[in-house]
XYZ file of N, CA and C in Angstrom:
255
model
N 44.584 84.303 111.365
C 45.547 85.616 111.023
C 46.616 85.320 111.419
N 46.903 84.355 112.282
C 48.206 84.421 113.085
C 48.833 82.763 112.126
N 48.037 81.632 112.415
C 48.176 80.315 112.318
C 47.141 79.587 111.714
N 47.191 79.034 110.634
C 46.376 78.121 109.893
C 45.165 78.805 110.010
N 44.898 80.097 110.197
C 43.424 80.735 110.360
C 42.558 80.901 108.720
N 41.386 80.206 109.235
C 40.387 79.628 108.304
C 41.206 78.667 107.260
N 42.008 78.120 107.821
C 42.354 77.050 106.804
C 42.655 75.714 107.829
N 43.233 74.558 107.009
C 43.193 73.622 107.450
C 44.721 72.668 106.796
N 45.257 71.622 107.719
C 46.434 71.192 107.154
C 45.728 69.735 106.995
N 45.508 69.263 105.470
C 44.758 68.191 105.083
C 45.647 66.757 105.268
N 44.860 65.805 105.499
C 45.559 64.545 105.925
C 46.179 64.097 104.656
N 46.866 63.001 104.368
C 47.501 62.253 103.333
C 46.411 62.008 102.318
N 45.311 61.459 103.103
C 43.956 60.745 102.210
C 42.953 62.099 101.749
N 42.790 62.781 101.925
C 41.828 64.286 101.853
C 41.165 64.032 100.309
N 42.406 64.407 99.401
C 42.582 64.007 98.218
C 41.768 62.834 97.767
N 41.636 61.882 98.115
C 41.003 60.257 97.875
C 39.822 60.699 97.899
N 39.134 61.564 98.954
C 37.991 62.109 98.904
C 37.013 62.589 97.304
N 38.141 63.018 96.863
C 37.735 63.886 95.743
C 37.761 63.538 94.553
N 38.076 61.972 94.593
C 38.698 61.278 93.300
C 37.150 61.527 92.115
N 35.970 61.718 92.568
C 35.518 61.824 91.101
C 35.510 63.289 90.305
N 36.746 64.258 90.877
C 36.898 65.616 90.387
C 38.092 65.602 90.261
N 39.131 64.770 90.469
C 40.309 64.830 90.477
C 40.884 63.703 90.199
N 42.265 63.523 89.491
C 43.245 62.592 89.404
C 44.469 63.144 89.478
N 44.907 61.857 90.296
C 45.965 61.786 91.550
C 46.969 60.961 89.957
N 47.797 61.868 90.000
C 49.146 61.131 89.371
C 50.283 60.624 90.002
N 50.188 61.364 91.061
C 51.271 60.920 92.014
C 51.168 61.109 93.328
N 51.203 60.512 94.402
C 51.121 60.889 95.977
C 52.760 60.070 96.268
N 52.797 60.887 97.406
C 53.820 60.530 98.502
C 53.716 61.030 99.850
N 54.387 60.507 100.953
C 54.528 60.995 101.989
C 55.651 61.335 102.692
N 55.277 62.913 103.396
C 56.670 63.563 104.181
C 56.176 63.176 105.436
N 57.339 62.695 106.169
C 57.021 62.057 107.323
C 56.723 63.178 108.528
N 56.972 64.558 108.367
C 56.669 65.286 109.404
C 57.398 65.921 110.408
N 58.726 65.070 110.167
C 59.979 65.823 111.191
C 60.460 67.305 111.010
N 59.740 67.662 109.702
C 60.894 68.990 109.638
C 59.436 69.887 110.311
N 58.203 69.418 110.100
C 56.946 70.510 110.762
C 57.236 70.271 112.300
N 57.205 68.887 112.378
C 57.289 69.124 113.997
C 58.803 69.800 114.637
N 60.070 70.089 114.192
C 60.814 70.958 114.322
C 60.185 72.359 114.455
N 59.734 72.647 113.066
C 58.884 73.967 113.068
C 57.891 74.236 114.014
N 57.296 73.306 114.252
C 55.943 73.839 115.452
C 56.662 73.902 116.909
N 58.063 73.231 117.208
C 58.417 73.117 118.490
C 59.129 74.688 118.608
N 59.431 75.093 117.407
C 60.521 75.996 117.592
C 59.412 77.578 117.491
N 58.513 77.227 116.719
C 57.418 78.320 116.770
C 57.060 78.618 118.495
N 56.641 77.456 118.931
C 56.174 77.564 120.595
C 56.884 77.593 121.090
N 58.393 77.649 121.281
C 59.581 78.131 122.060
C 59.537 79.570 121.674
N 59.836 80.005 120.460
C 59.671 81.662 120.396
C 57.967 82.427 120.421
N 57.154 81.901 120.636
C 56.185 82.284 121.130
C 56.329 82.200 122.862
N 56.613 81.376 123.045
C 57.090 81.476 124.508
C 58.220 82.471 125.478
N 58.412 82.779 124.413
C 59.597 83.684 124.822
C 59.359 85.224 124.612
N 58.459 85.209 123.651
C 58.001 86.455 123.324
C 56.496 86.726 123.588
N 56.307 86.483 124.725
C 54.831 86.294 125.094
C 54.141 87.601 125.417
N 54.929 88.310 125.960
C 54.333 89.726 126.309
C 54.721 90.506 125.345
N 55.078 90.498 124.071
C 55.461 91.394 123.119
C 54.664 90.649 121.933
N 54.052 89.773 121.677
C 53.167 89.304 120.797
C 51.532 89.404 121.533
N 51.469 89.498 122.763
C 49.817 89.701 123.496
C 50.202 90.331 124.547
N 50.309 91.864 124.627
C 50.477 92.645 125.366
C 49.035 92.855 126.205
N 48.215 92.551 125.652
C 46.852 92.677 126.459
C 46.440 91.101 126.352
N 47.285 90.666 127.187
C 46.938 88.703 127.317
C 45.321 88.407 127.169
N 45.213 87.550 125.809
C 43.934 86.796 126.018
C 44.361 85.434 126.369
N 44.103 85.142 127.875
C 44.648 83.879 128.019
C 43.916 82.890 127.317
N 42.715 82.605 127.013
C 42.131 81.478 126.125
C 42.427 81.529 124.739
N 42.888 82.346 124.559
C 43.668 82.278 122.638
C 44.980 82.031 123.082
N 45.596 82.340 124.233
C 47.127 81.775 124.187
C 47.309 80.297 124.559
N 46.377 80.114 125.430
C 46.467 78.336 125.903
C 45.676 77.764 124.724
N 45.324 78.013 123.508
C 44.916 77.121 122.763
C 45.476 77.288 121.808
N 46.502 78.337 121.299
C 47.130 78.366 120.749
C 48.887 77.379 121.082
N 49.015 77.437 122.267
C 50.230 76.357 122.992
C 49.608 75.106 122.616
N 48.165 74.928 123.033
C 48.103 73.444 123.443
C 47.884 72.760 121.986
N 47.704 73.710 120.784
C 47.468 72.943 119.805
C 48.955 72.790 119.031
N 49.833 73.879 119.102
C 51.678 73.270 118.713
C 51.877 72.366 119.712
N 51.522 72.392 120.833
C 52.312 71.391 121.744
C 51.674 69.875 121.261
N 50.463 69.950 120.902
C 49.542 68.448 120.582
C 50.240 68.401 119.186
N 50.826 69.390 118.192
C 50.786 68.723 116.835
C 52.583 68.111 116.725
N 53.549 68.529 117.940
C 54.338 67.795 117.623
C 54.465 66.210 117.789
N 54.174 65.965 119.121
C 54.129 64.327 119.283
C 53.046 63.627 118.388
N 52.108 64.105 118.015
C 51.461 63.476 117.058
C 52.249 63.554 115.676
N 52.874 64.572 114.998
C 53.687 64.310 113.935
C 54.799 63.265 114.299
N 55.579 63.157 115.284
C 56.416 62.503 115.091
C 56.121 60.875 115.778
N 54.659 60.791 116.201
C 53.943 59.758 115.796
C 53.764 58.436 114.601
N 53.734 59.720 113.805
C 53.146 59.725 112.302
C 54.542 59.013 111.677
N 56.068 59.739 112.035
C 57.019 59.147 111.473
C 57.501 57.885 111.857
N 57.150 57.911 112.956
C 57.563 56.735 113.631
C 56.583 55.202 113.002
N 55.583 55.368 113.006
C 54.715 54.400 112.161
C 55.210 54.372 111.110
N 55.441 55.531 109.956
C 56.000 55.326 108.778
C 57.370 54.177 108.329
N 58.164 54.408 109.714
C 59.127 53.381 110.000
C 59.060 52.077 109.607
N 57.996 51.563 110.254
C 57.914 50.351 110.609
C 57.463 49.445 109.669
């Protein structure tokens, strides 16, 4: 409902697993730095507005969302660094 609910962020190689049904004409990699900044801004805004966003705090959900966003930023940063090598 709020963040990739029921969806996923596919990896670079996801479509390759469906090669029997798809033809990949072009493929390119995006570093992830833009998404890293977005995830960090989202986390900052969530923390700043926590009482407004969750007037009846669901501690488990809040911790899971915070953990997800906090985990994504360094992972994406690591991918960006790996691409530069």
